[in-house]
Tab-separated table of C-alpha atoms in Angstrom:
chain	number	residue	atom	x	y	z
P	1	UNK	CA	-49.516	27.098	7.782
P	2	UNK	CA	-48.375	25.456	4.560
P	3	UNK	CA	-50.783	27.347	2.594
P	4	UNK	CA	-49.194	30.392	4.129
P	5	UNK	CA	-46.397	30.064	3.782
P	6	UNK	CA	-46.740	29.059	-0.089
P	7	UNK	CA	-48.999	31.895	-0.773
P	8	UNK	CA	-45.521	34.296	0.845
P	9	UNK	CA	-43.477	32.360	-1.479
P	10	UNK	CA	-45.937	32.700	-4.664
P	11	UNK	CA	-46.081	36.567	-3.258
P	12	UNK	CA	-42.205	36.595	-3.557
P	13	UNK	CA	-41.908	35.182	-6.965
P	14	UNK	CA	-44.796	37.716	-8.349
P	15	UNK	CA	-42.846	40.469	-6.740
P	16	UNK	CA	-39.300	38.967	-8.637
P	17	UNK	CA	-41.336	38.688	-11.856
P	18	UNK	CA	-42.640	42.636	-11.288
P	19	UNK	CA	-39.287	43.453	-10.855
P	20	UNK	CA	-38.189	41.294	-14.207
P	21	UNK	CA	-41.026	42.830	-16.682
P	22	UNK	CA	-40.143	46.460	-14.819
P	23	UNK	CA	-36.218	45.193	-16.609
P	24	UNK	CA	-37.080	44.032	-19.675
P	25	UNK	CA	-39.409	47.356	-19.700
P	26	UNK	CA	-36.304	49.353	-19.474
P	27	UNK	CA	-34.220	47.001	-21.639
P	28	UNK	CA	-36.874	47.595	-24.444
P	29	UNK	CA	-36.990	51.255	-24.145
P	30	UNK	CA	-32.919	51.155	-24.284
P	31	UNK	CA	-33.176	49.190	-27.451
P	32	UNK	CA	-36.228	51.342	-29.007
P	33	UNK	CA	-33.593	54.188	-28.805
P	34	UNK	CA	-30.863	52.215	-30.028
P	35	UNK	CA	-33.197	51.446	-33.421
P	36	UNK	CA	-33.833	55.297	-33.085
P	37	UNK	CA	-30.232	55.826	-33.532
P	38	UNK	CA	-29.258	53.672	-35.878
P	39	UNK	CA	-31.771	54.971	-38.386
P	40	UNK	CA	-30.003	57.906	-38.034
P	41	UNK	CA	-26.636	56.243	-38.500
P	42	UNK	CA	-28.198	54.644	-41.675
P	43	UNK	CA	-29.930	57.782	-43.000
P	44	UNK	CA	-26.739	59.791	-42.680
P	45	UNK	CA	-24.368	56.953	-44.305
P	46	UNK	CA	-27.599	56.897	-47.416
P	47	UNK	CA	-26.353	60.669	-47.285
P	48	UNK	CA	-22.943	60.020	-47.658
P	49	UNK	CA	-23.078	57.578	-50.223
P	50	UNK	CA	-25.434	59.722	-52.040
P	51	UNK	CA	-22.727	62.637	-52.221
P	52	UNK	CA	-19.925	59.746	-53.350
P	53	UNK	CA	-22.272	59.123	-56.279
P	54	UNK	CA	-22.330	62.820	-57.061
P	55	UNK	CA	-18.559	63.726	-56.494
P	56	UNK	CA	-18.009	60.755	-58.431
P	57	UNK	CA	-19.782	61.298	-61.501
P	58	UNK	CA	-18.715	65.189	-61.553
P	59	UNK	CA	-15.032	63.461	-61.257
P	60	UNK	CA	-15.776	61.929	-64.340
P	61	UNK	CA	-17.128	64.689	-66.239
P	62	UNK	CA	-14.092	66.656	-65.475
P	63	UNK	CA	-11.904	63.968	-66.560
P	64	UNK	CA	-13.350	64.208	-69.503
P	65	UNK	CA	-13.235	67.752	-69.754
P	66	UNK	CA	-9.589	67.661	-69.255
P	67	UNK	CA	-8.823	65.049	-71.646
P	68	UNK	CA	-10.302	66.989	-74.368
P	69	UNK	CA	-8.394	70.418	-73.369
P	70	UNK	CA	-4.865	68.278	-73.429
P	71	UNK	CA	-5.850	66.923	-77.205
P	72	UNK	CA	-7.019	70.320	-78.222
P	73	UNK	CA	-3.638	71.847	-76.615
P	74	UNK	CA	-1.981	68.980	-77.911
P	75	UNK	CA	-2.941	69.623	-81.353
P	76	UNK	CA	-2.256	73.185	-81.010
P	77	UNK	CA	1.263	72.480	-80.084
P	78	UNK	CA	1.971	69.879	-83.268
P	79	UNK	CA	0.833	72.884	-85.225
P	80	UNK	CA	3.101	75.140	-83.788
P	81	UNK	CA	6.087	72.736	-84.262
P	82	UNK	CA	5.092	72.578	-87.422
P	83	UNK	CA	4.775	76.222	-88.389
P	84	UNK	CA	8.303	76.580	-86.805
P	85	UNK	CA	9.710	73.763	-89.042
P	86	UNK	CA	8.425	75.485	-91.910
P	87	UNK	CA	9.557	79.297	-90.802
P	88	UNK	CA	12.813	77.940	-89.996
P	89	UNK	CA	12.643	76.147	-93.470
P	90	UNK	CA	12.146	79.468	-95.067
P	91	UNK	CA	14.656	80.890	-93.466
P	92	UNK	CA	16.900	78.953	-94.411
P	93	UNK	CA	16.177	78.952	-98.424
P	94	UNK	CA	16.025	82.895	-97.494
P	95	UNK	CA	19.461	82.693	-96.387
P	96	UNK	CA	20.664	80.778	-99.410
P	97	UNK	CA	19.129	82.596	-102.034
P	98	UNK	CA	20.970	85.810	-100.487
P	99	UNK	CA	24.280	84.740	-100.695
């Protein structure tokens, strides 16, 4: 009788363990599709980052770009002042000489 009602109780704990590895069989396939996801998460933040590197350098090259159009321009413009100093200069010794 005490063998019997051992061998119910060892039945019992094999069925709880059954139960446990059926659990941790599930838990494992939650957590294989977890990693699944999460190398997507990663792939598409390696994407991201990838396109910040881009946008960034092109940033850069238009800086650039700009800061040579406002020297050019900037040039052009101290020429012109100076072209109008020296017509209104002329203009003036014009004048003079007329009167």
């Amino acid at each position: 009788k005490r063998l019997d009602g051992m061998d119910a109780r060892f039945d019992n704990v094999d069925k709880r363990l059954d139960g446990m590895d059926t659990r941790l069989d599930n838990v494992d396939k939650r957590l294989d599709g977890m990693d699944a996801r999460f190398d997507s998460v990663d792939q598409r933040l390696d994407d991201i980052k990838e396109h910040l590197s881009l946008l960034e350098s092109k940033n850069a090259e238009r800086h650039l770009y700009l800061k040579n159009e406002i020297d050019v321009m900037s040039s052009d413009i101290s020429f012109i002042k100076y072209k109008e100093f020296k017509n209104e200069e002329d203009i003036f010794k014009l004048k003079k000489n007329i009167k």
